[in-house]
Amino acid sequence: MVTIKDVAQDAGVAVGTVSKVINGQYVSEKNRMKVEESVRKLGYQMNFYARGLKTRNTYTVAAIVPEILNPFFAIWVYHIEQELYKNGYKMLLCNTQGTVEKEEHYFRMAAQNKVDGIICVTYRDAEPYVSEEIPLVSLDRHFEKRVSCISSDNYLGGELAARKMISTGSKSLLYLRSGSAVSGETLKRGSGFADCCKANGIPCETVDLGDDFQIFENGSSSIDDALCNFLISCRRTGRMRYDGIYTSTDSLAWVLLTQMRKLGIQVPEEAQIIGHDGLRMMNRGGYMVSSIAQPVEEMARKSVEMILKKIRGEETEILTILPVKFVDGGTTR
Amino acid sequence: MVTIKDVAQDAGVAVGTVSKVINGQYVSEKNRMKVEESVRKLGYQMNFYARGLKTRNTYTVAAIVPEILNPFFAIWVYHIEQELYKNGYKMLLCNTQGTVEKEEHYFRMAAQNKVDGIICVTYRDAEPYVSEEIPLVSLDRHFEKRVSCISSDNYLGGELAARKMISTGSKSLLYLRSGSAVSGETLKRGSGFADCCKANGIPCETVDLGDDFQIFENGSSSIDDALCNFLISCRRTGRMRYDGIYTSTDSLAWVLLTQMRKLGIQVPEEAQIIGHDGLRMMNRGGYMVSSIAQPVEEMARKSVEMILKKIRGEETEILTILPVKFVDGGTTR
DNA sequence: CTGAAAGCGCTTACAG
DNA sequence: CTGAAAGCGCTTACAG
């Protein structure tokens, strides 16, 4: 392996001079040329770990998500990686599976400068091990400390969903949610929805299915059954009690749609469904369900921009909210 | 930051002794206890970059996939990460998007010991920059050099697909493929299918749609149109020319199914579809299409087992083939 | 502007 | 078994 020392010797300069050339600091034109020539000739490439030992910079950012199998997070991670790569950074991927253990592990790594920063999606209470010193950007989740949060306009999303269903004739609405209650920003989806219903004099209820990590575990989950039983109880009077359902995520909307079809409930005739996220199968073609789409790519770009600023020690906004829009996926009228 | 030096001082031993304890080498019981106590007390954690500088070990493996948005690769990466984590390794994720540039970049990193090994899925000709010295495990793709390849029984998969369609009455079969022609192992899917058809005296054609990277790009792609036109031409005589179609991947099967539904072709009545991979929406519930399922988790486990062996310098098998099975996703009779 | 030297936090022969 | 010391490949004050 060729080191800075070999280059220095070949170019007839000191190692410090080589280092300066590599890092773009000022050296005389003559020496710069000599060094660059030697670098090329010897095929020198920096050893990042040696540099990291001195500078405490690893050019690596950890992306922590609950679950890469969830298409929303997959797309999110995809864009994060692309953006980081453009900026010369690598991405360490971590699936927490909703457990604290792995999350803590990565936060510790960051604290020890094993990674330069963290971009995370955490739906649990990570407050205890988040420190002000670690560059950290969070998706959808506020912290008490000065952690930047990237989110989309969840309140407006809920409103858009309600407006759409009301304008297409729904008279009895439901907000169906699942997932952790510490979801921060995403809780506003329900508020926007409920507020809009109230403003329009349309009855609206909320049902919470609880934590949904098991959804992505091994095939069947209790949520399917819970949902099925719930739907049956909704039809006890002969017809669906709700003719418009807004779900907290597209994943949930998809499970709902599957169960409704199984029970023979016509969508969107008997009941409309609007999800949230704007997922498309394989990220192409039409939307899986009618939905409130988040600008994932833009959110990822912003997240990376933020984390790089933080790594450089610059000031950053605490909260960035990007716009959402309604998209038709065939489950609305 | 607490270093090995602080621990040594606290425990009243030399740094070398601390190093030995940390690395599980033999030291006297008394000293071991003292060191372990100090480590706990001071909350010492190893600096991997300092160690890496000496040992050239980073405890990081790069996972290179063409496209994380493709659910098959997402699940693959998911299991790879889980397995690596269990073994104390981190995973660097790289999306190549089918371009050589990023792939080369990561291979160079490996060559310089920036990562300990690489687990890759490459559908292009990576031969030039693959070297024997880099621990490398490949999915589905043979190399001339001694690179371990993990695959599933693709030939049998093709056979199973043909057998299923023939046994349920299909009389005119088609193998529809897309993707790179250097896909190595996966080419056998077509052979197994064709051979089985021939053995049963059933006519079978093959249509190649070419590279499919653009499928996952931004929504619509030329493959949709190509497929649509193709299907229209297949029905020119009034009825479908093929009553059974086996596709090289589930992704392709899904696009096919979507187009067939759009054209009003009844599946599975008018034509059956069998894909390959065994994908389930969000990795749960039923299969997206009837398919030849690969044991992804097992394949990932095996890949990680292999790469760790290679990193330790042990000998490994060149080719590992895991079993496949037919799964019903409603697109077969 | 440039060179020589110290030091980042480890591991590893080498004596003792 | 243990300690002292060299060295991994860099960066960075510090002299000159």
CSV table of C-alpha atoms in Angstrom, one decimal, chain A residues 1 45-50 52-53 56 58 60 66-71 74-79 81-82 85 89-97 101-103 105-106 108-109 111-115 214-221 223-224 250-252 254-255 279-285 288, chain B residues 1 44-50 52-53 56 58 60 67-71 74-79 81-82 85 89-97 101-103 105-106 108-109 111-115 214-221 223-224 250-252 254-255 279-285 288:
chain,number,residue,atom,x,y,z
A,1,MET,CA,0.0,0.0,0.0
A,45,GLN,CA,-5.1,6.9,-2.1
A,46,MET,CA,-5.7,8.4,1.3
A,47,ASN,CA,-6.2,6.1,4.3
A,48,PHE,CA,-9.3,7.4,5.8
A,49,TYR,CA,-8.8,5.6,9.0
A,50,ALA,CA,-5.5,7.2,9.7
A,52,GLY,CA,-10.0,9.8,11.1
A,53,LEU,CA,-7.7,9.0,14.0
A,56,ARG,CA,-12.1,12.4,14.1
A,58,THR,CA,-15.1,9.4,9.2
A,60,THR,CA,-19.7,8.2,7.3
A,66,PRO,CA,-37.2,1.1,12.2
A,67,GLU,CA,-37.7,-1.1,9.3
A,68,ILE,CA,-36.2,-1.1,5.8
A,69,LEU,CA,-38.9,-3.5,4.6
A,70,ASN,CA,-41.4,-0.8,4.9
A,71,PRO,CA,-41.4,0.8,1.5
A,74,ALA,CA,-36.8,2.0,1.8
A,75,ILE,CA,-37.4,5.0,-0.4
A,76,TRP,CA,-36.2,7.3,2.3
A,77,VAL,CA,-33.0,5.4,2.8
A,78,TYR,CA,-32.5,5.2,-0.9
A,79,HIS,CA,-32.5,8.9,-1.4
A,81,GLU,CA,-27.7,7.3,0.3
A,82,GLN,CA,-27.8,9.0,-3.0
A,85,TYR,CA,-22.8,9.8,-1.9
A,89,TYR,CA,-20.1,10.5,2.4
A,90,LYS,CA,-20.9,6.8,3.0
A,91,MET,CA,-24.0,5.5,4.7
A,92,LEU,CA,-24.1,3.0,7.4
A,93,LEU,CA,-27.6,1.4,7.5
A,94,CYS,CA,-29.2,0.3,10.7
A,95,ASN,CA,-32.6,-1.4,11.1
A,96,THR,CA,-33.7,-1.1,14.7
A,97,GLN,CA,-36.7,-3.3,14.4
A,101,GLU,CA,-30.7,-2.0,21.8
A,102,LYS,CA,-29.5,-1.3,18.2
A,103,GLU,CA,-30.5,2.3,18.3
A,105,HIS,CA,-25.5,1.0,19.9
A,106,TYR,CA,-25.5,3.5,17.0
A,108,ARG,CA,-23.0,5.4,21.1
A,109,MET,CA,-20.9,4.9,18.0
A,111,ALA,CA,-20.8,9.7,20.5
A,112,GLN,CA,-17.4,8.1,20.0
A,113,ASN,CA,-16.9,9.6,16.5
A,114,LYS,CA,-17.3,6.3,14.8
A,115,VAL,CA,-19.7,8.0,12.5
A,214,GLN,CA,-45.1,-6.6,14.1
A,215,ILE,CA,-46.8,-5.8,10.9
A,216,PHE,CA,-43.6,-6.3,9.0
A,217,GLU,CA,-42.4,-9.2,10.9
A,218,ASN,CA,-43.5,-12.6,9.6
A,219,GLY,CA,-46.5,-12.4,7.5
A,220,SER,CA,-49.6,-12.5,9.5
A,221,SER,CA,-50.0,-10.2,12.4
A,223,ILE,CA,-53.3,-6.2,13.3
A,224,ASP,CA,-54.9,-8.1,10.4
A,250,ASP,CA,-50.2,3.8,3.4
A,251,SER,CA,-49.0,0.5,4.9
A,252,LEU,CA,-52.0,0.6,7.1
A,254,TRP,CA,-53.1,-1.3,2.3
A,255,VAL,CA,-53.8,-3.8,5.1
A,279,LEU,CA,-46.3,5.0,-1.9
A,280,ARG,CA,-46.2,3.3,-5.3
A,281,MET,CA,-45.6,-0.3,-5.9
A,282,MET,CA,-41.9,-0.7,-6.5
A,283,ASN,CA,-41.9,3.1,-6.6
A,284,ARG,CA,-43.3,3.2,-10.0
A,285,GLY,CA,-46.6,3.3,-11.9
A,288,MET,CA,-51.1,1.8,-4.1
B,1,MET,CA,-13.0,10.4,25.3
B,44,TYR,CA,-14.3,2.7,27.8
B,45,GLN,CA,-15.2,1.9,24.2
B,46,MET,CA,-12.7,0.8,21.6
B,47,ASN,CA,-11.7,3.3,18.9
B,48,PHE,CA,-12.2,1.1,15.8
B,49,TYR,CA,-10.3,3.5,13.6
B,50,ALA,CA,-7.2,3.3,15.7
B,52,GLY,CA,-8.1,-0.4,12.0
B,53,LEU,CA,-5.0,1.6,11.4
B,56,ARG,CA,-6.5,-3.2,8.8
B,58,THR,CA,-12.8,-2.1,10.0
B,60,THR,CA,-17.5,-3.1,8.1
B,67,GLU,CA,-31.4,-0.9,-6.4
B,68,ILE,CA,-32.8,-0.8,-2.9
B,69,LEU,CA,-36.2,0.2,-4.2
B,70,ASN,CA,-36.6,-3.3,-5.7
B,71,PRO,CA,-38.3,-5.2,-2.9
B,74,ALA,CA,-34.6,-4.5,0.1
B,75,ILE,CA,-35.3,-7.8,1.8
B,76,TRP,CA,-31.9,-9.1,0.9
B,77,VAL,CA,-30.2,-6.1,2.4
B,78,TYR,CA,-32.4,-6.3,5.4
B,79,HIS,CA,-31.3,-9.8,6.2
B,81,GLU,CA,-27.7,-6.2,7.9
B,82,GLN,CA,-29.3,-8.3,10.6
B,85,TYR,CA,-25.0,-7.0,13.2
B,89,TYR,CA,-20.2,-6.0,11.8
B,90,LYS,CA,-21.6,-2.9,10.3
B,91,MET,CA,-23.1,-2.6,6.9
B,92,LEU,CA,-22.3,0.1,4.4
B,93,LEU,CA,-25.1,0.3,1.8
B,94,CYS,CA,-24.4,1.1,-1.8
B,95,ASN,CA,-27.0,1.5,-4.5
B,96,THR,CA,-25.3,1.3,-7.8
B,97,GLN,CA,-28.3,2.2,-10.0
B,101,GLU,CA,-19.0,4.4,-11.2
B,102,LYS,CA,-20.3,3.7,-7.8
B,103,GLU,CA,-19.5,0.0,-8.0
B,105,HIS,CA,-15.7,3.2,-6.0
B,106,TYR,CA,-16.7,0.6,-3.5
B,108,ARG,CA,-11.6,0.4,-4.6
B,109,MET,CA,-12.5,1.1,-1.0
B,111,ALA,CA,-9.0,-2.8,-2.0
B,112,GLN,CA,-7.7,-0.2,0.3
B,113,ASN,CA,-9.1,-1.9,3.4
B,114,LYS,CA,-11.7,0.7,3.9
B,115,VAL,CA,-14.1,-2.1,4.2
B,214,GLN,CA,-35.2,2.2,-15.7
B,215,ILE,CA,-38.2,0.2,-14.3
B,216,PHE,CA,-37.5,1.6,-10.9
B,217,GLU,CA,-36.5,5.1,-12.0
B,218,ASN,CA,-39.4,7.6,-12.1
B,219,GLY,CA,-42.7,6.0,-12.5
B,220,SER,CA,-43.4,5.2,-16.1
B,221,SER,CA,-40.9,3.4,-18.2
B,223,ILE,CA,-41.0,-1.4,-20.4
B,224,ASP,CA,-44.6,-0.7,-19.6
B,250,ASP,CA,-41.7,-10.9,-9.6
B,251,SER,CA,-41.2,-7.2,-10.4
B,252,LEU,CA,-41.6,-8.0,-14.0
B,254,TRP,CA,-46.2,-7.4,-11.4
B,255,VAL,CA,-45.8,-5.1,-14.4
B,279,LEU,CA,-42.2,-11.3,-2.9
B,280,ARG,CA,-45.0,-10.3,-0.6
B,281,MET,CA,-46.3,-6.8,-0.4
B,282,MET,CA,-44.5,-5.2,2.5
B,283,ASN,CA,-43.0,-8.7,3.1
B,284,ARG,CA,-46.2,-9.8,4.7
B,285,GLY,CA,-49.6,-11.4,3.9
B,288,MET,CA,-47.9,-10.6,-5.0
